[in-house]
Short mmCIF file of C-alpha atoms in Angstrom, two decimals:
data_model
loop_
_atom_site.label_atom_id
_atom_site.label_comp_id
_atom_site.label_asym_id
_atom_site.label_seq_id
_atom_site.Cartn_x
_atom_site.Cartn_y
_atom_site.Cartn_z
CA UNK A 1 19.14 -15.03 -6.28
CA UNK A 2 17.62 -11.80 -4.93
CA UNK A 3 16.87 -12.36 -1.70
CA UNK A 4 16.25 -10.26 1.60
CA UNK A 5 17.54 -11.96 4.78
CA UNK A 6 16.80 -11.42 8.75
CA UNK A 7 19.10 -13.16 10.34
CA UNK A 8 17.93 -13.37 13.48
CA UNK A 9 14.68 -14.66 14.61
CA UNK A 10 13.83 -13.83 17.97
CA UNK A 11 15.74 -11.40 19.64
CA UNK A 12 14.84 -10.44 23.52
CA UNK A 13 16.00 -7.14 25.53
CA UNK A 14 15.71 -5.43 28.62
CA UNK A 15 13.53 -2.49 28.91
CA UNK A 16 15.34 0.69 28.42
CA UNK A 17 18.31 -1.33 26.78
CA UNK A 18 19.45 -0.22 23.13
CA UNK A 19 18.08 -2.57 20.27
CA UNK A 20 19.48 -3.08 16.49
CA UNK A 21 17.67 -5.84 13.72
CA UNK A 22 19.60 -6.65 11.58
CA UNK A 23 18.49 -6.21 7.41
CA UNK A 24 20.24 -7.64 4.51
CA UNK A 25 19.26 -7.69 1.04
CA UNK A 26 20.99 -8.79 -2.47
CA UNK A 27 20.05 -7.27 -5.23
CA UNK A 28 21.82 -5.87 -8.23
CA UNK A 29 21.25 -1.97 -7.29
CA UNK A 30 19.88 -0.19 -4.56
CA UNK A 31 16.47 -0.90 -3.82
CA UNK A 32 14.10 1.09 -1.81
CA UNK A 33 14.09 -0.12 1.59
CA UNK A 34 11.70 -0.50 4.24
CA UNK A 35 11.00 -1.30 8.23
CA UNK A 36 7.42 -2.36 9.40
CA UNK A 37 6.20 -3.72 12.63
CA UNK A 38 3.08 -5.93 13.66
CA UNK A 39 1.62 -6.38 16.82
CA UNK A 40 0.09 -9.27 17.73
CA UNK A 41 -3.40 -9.74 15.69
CA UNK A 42 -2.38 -6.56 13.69
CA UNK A 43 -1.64 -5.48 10.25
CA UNK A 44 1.33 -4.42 9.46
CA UNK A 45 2.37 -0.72 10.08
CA UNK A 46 5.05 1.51 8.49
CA UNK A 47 8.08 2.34 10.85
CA UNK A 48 10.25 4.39 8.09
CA UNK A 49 11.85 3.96 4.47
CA UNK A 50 14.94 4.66 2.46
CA UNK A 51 14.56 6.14 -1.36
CA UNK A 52 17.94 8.02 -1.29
CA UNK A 53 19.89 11.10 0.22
CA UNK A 54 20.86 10.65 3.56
CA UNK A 55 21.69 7.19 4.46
CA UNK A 56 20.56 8.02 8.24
CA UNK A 57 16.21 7.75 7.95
CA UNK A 58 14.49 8.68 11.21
CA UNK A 59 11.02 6.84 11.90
CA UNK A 60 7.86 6.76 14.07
CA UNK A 61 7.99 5.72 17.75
CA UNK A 62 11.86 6.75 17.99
CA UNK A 63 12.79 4.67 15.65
CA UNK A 64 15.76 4.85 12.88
CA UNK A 65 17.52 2.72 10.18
CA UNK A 66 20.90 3.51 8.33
CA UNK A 67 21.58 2.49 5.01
CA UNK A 68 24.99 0.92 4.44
CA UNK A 69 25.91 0.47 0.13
CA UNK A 70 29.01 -1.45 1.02
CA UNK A 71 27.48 -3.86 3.92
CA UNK A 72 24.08 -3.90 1.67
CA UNK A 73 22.34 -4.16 4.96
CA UNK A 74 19.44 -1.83 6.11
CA UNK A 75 19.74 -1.80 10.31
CA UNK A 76 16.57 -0.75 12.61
CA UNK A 77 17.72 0.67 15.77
CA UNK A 78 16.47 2.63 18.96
CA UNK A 79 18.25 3.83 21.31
CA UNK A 80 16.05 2.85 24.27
CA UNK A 81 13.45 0.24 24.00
CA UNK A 82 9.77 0.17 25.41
CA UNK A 83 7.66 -2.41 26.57
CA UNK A 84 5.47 -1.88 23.66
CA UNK A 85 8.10 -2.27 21.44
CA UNK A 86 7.72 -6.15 21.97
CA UNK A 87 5.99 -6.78 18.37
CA UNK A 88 7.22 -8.55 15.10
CA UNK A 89 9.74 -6.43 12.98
CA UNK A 90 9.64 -6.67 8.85
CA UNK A 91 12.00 -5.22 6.45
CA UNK A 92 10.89 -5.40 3.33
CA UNK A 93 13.03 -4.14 0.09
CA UNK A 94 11.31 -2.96 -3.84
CA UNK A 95 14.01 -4.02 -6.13
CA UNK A 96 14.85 -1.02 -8.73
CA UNK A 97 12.05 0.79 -6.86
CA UNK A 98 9.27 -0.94 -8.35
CA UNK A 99 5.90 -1.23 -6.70
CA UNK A 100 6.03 -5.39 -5.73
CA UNK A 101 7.79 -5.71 -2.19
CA UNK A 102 9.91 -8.99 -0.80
CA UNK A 103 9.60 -9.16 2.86
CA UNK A 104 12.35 -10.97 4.88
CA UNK A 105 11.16 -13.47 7.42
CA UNK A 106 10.74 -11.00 10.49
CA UNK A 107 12.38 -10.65 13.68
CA UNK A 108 10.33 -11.25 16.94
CA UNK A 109 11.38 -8.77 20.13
CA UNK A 110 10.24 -9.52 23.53
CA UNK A 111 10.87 -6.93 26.04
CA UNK A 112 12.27 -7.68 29.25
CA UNK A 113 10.71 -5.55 32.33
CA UNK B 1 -5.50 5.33 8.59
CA UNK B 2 -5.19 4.42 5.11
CA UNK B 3 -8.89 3.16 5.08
CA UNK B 4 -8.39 -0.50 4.32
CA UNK B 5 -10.79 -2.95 5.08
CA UNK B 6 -11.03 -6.63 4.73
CA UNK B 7 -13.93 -9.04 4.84
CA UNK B 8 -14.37 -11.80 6.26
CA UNK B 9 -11.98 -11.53 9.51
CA UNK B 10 -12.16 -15.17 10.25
CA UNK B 11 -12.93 -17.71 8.21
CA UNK B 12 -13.38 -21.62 8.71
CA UNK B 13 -14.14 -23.71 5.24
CA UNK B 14 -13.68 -27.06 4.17
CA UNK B 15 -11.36 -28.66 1.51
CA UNK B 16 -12.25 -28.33 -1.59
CA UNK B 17 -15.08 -25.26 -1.64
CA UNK B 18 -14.58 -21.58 -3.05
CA UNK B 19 -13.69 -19.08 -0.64
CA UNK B 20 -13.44 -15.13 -1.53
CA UNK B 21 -11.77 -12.64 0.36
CA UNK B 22 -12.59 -9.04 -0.32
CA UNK B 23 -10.25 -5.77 0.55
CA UNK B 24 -12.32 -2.37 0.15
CA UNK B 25 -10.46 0.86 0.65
CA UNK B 26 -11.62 4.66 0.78
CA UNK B 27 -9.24 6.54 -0.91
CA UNK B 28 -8.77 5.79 -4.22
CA UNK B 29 -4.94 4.09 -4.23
CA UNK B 30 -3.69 2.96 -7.50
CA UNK B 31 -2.21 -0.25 -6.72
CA UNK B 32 -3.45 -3.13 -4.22
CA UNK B 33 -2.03 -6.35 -3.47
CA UNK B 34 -3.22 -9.95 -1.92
CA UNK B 35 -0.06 -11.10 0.45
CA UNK B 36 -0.06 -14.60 2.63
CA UNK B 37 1.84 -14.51 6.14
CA UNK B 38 2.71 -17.77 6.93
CA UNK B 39 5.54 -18.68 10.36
CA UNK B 40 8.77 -18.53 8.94
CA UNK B 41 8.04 -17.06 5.66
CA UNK B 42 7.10 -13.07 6.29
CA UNK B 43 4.34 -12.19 3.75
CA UNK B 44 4.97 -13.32 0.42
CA UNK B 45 2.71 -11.73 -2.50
CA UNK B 46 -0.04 -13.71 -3.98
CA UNK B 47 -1.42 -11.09 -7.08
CA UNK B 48 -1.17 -7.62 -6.70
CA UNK B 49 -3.36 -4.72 -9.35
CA UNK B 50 -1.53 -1.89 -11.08
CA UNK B 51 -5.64 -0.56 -11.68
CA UNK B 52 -9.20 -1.54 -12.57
CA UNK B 53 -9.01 -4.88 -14.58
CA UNK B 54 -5.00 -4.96 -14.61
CA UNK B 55 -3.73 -7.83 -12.72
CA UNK B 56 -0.55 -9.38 -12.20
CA UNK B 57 0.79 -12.54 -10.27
CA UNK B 58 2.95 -12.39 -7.50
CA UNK B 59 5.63 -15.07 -5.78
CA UNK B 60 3.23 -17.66 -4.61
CA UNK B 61 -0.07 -17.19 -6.82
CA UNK B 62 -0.97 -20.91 -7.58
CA UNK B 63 -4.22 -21.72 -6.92
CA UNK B 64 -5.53 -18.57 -6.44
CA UNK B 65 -7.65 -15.85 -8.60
CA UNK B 66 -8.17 -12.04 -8.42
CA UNK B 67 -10.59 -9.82 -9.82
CA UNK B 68 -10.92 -5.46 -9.58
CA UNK B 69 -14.04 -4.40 -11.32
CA UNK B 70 -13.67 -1.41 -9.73
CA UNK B 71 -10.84 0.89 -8.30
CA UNK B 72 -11.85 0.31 -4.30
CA UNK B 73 -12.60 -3.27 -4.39
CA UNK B 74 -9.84 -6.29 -5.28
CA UNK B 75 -11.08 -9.93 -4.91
CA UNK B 76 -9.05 -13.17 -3.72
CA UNK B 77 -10.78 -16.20 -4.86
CA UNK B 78 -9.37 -19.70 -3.56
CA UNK B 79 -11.43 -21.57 -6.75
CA UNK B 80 -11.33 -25.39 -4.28
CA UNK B 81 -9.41 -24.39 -1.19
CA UNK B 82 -7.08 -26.76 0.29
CA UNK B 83 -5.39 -27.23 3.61
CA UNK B 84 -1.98 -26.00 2.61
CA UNK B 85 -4.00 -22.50 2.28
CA UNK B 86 -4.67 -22.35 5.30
CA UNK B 87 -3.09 -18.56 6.23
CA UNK B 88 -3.19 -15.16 7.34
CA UNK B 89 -4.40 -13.26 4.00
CA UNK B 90 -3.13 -9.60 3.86
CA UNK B 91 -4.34 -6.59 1.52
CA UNK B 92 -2.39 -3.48 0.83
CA UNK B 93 -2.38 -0.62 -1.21
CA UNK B 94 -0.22 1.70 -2.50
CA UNK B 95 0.13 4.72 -5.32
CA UNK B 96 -2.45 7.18 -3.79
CA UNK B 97 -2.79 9.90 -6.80
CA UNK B 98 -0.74 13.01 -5.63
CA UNK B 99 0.93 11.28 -3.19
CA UNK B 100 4.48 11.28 -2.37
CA UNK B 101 5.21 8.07 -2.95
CA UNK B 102 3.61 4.99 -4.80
CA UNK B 103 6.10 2.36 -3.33
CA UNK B 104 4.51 2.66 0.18
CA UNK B 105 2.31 0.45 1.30
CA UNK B 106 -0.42 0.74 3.93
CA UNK B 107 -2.13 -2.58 5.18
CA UNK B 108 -5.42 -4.01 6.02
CA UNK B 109 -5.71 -5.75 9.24
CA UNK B 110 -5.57 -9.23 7.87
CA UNK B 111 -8.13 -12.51 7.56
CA UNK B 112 -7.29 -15.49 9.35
CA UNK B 113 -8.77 -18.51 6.86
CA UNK B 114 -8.74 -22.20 8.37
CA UNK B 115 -9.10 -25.25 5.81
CA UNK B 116 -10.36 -28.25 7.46
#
């Protein structure tokens, strides 16, 4: 079944510390692939996306995701996490790059100070 | 700002009633879509609109109704509204003409519904 899968549901880190959620989908071919976040109370926002190309995306707020064919796994990172990081993290994949998204479950960060 | 807005913000209703939710946005987006966030689920989509008067359903779209009469407006109905509906209702849109992408999607900022 096509399915996309965050394995891990809450995941806490110091401030300043490096962070990676993990992203794994399973689908047939290569979807497009995306990243939000949402802050408490908030909609959802739009950290950065994959179509095709380069398999290393840059996003807003320092963020960045690299796209792995063989792994079929879609990994936000950031080098150096900020409080306001702490927030709930989608990825979110459009099988055959169609316009209906499937969301994985979401990863919760808190941010140690 | 993709200039998405969603009416009511809160909402409490009793079992069994009609409850609409509207989403109204600005700037003219081909597509928009009705998602439910639920814990442990992400959003999952309820019916989503490809443009005015074409509708399609989504993952979880029992029980519910949509309408677009009109390019900036798309409708959620619950027809008799039951507990298990109880949610966080989400509107996007997507396919802005010109744009640089139509799988992109911006969201509203969400209504919080309660069935008693």
């Amino acid at each position: 079944a096509q399915s996309v899968t965050q394995p891990d549901i809450h995941i806490t880190v110091s401030e300043g510390a490096s962070l990676e959620l993990r992203c794994n989908y399973s689908y047939g071919a290569t979807p497009y692939l995306f990243w939000y976040v949402q802050s408490p109370g908030q909609g959802l926002q739009l950290l950065l996306k994959y179509f095709s190309g380069d398999t290393l995306v840059q996003g807003i707020k320092g963020f960045e995701a690299e796209f792995k064919r063989s792994q079929s796994s879609f990994n936000l990172r950031k080098p150096s996490v900020h409080w306001s990081d702490a927030a709930e993290y989608f990825c979110a994949v459009a099988p055959g790059g169609g316009n209906k998204l499937t969301f994985g479950t979401g990863t919760q960060l808190k941010v140690e100070l | 700002d993709a200039g998405i807005t969603q009416s009511p913000r809160h909402k409490v209703t009793e079992t069994g009633t009609p409850v609409t939710l509207r989403c109204h946005q600005t700037e003219n987006h081909r597509y928009m879509y009705w998602y439910r966030q639920d814990p442990g689920h992400g959003l999952r989509l309820i019916h989503y609109s490809y443009g005015v008067k074409d509708t399609d359903k989504g993952e979880v779209s029992d029980g519910y109704s949509v309408s677009r009469s009109k390019t900036e407006d798309f409708l959620l109905t619950l027809e008799s509204a039951t507990s298990s509906q109880t949610s966080v209702y989400f509107c996007a849109i997507s396919g802005l003409a010109g744009g640089s992408s139509y799988n992109e999607q911006f969201f509203g900022p969400g209504t919080r519904l309660t069935v008693l």
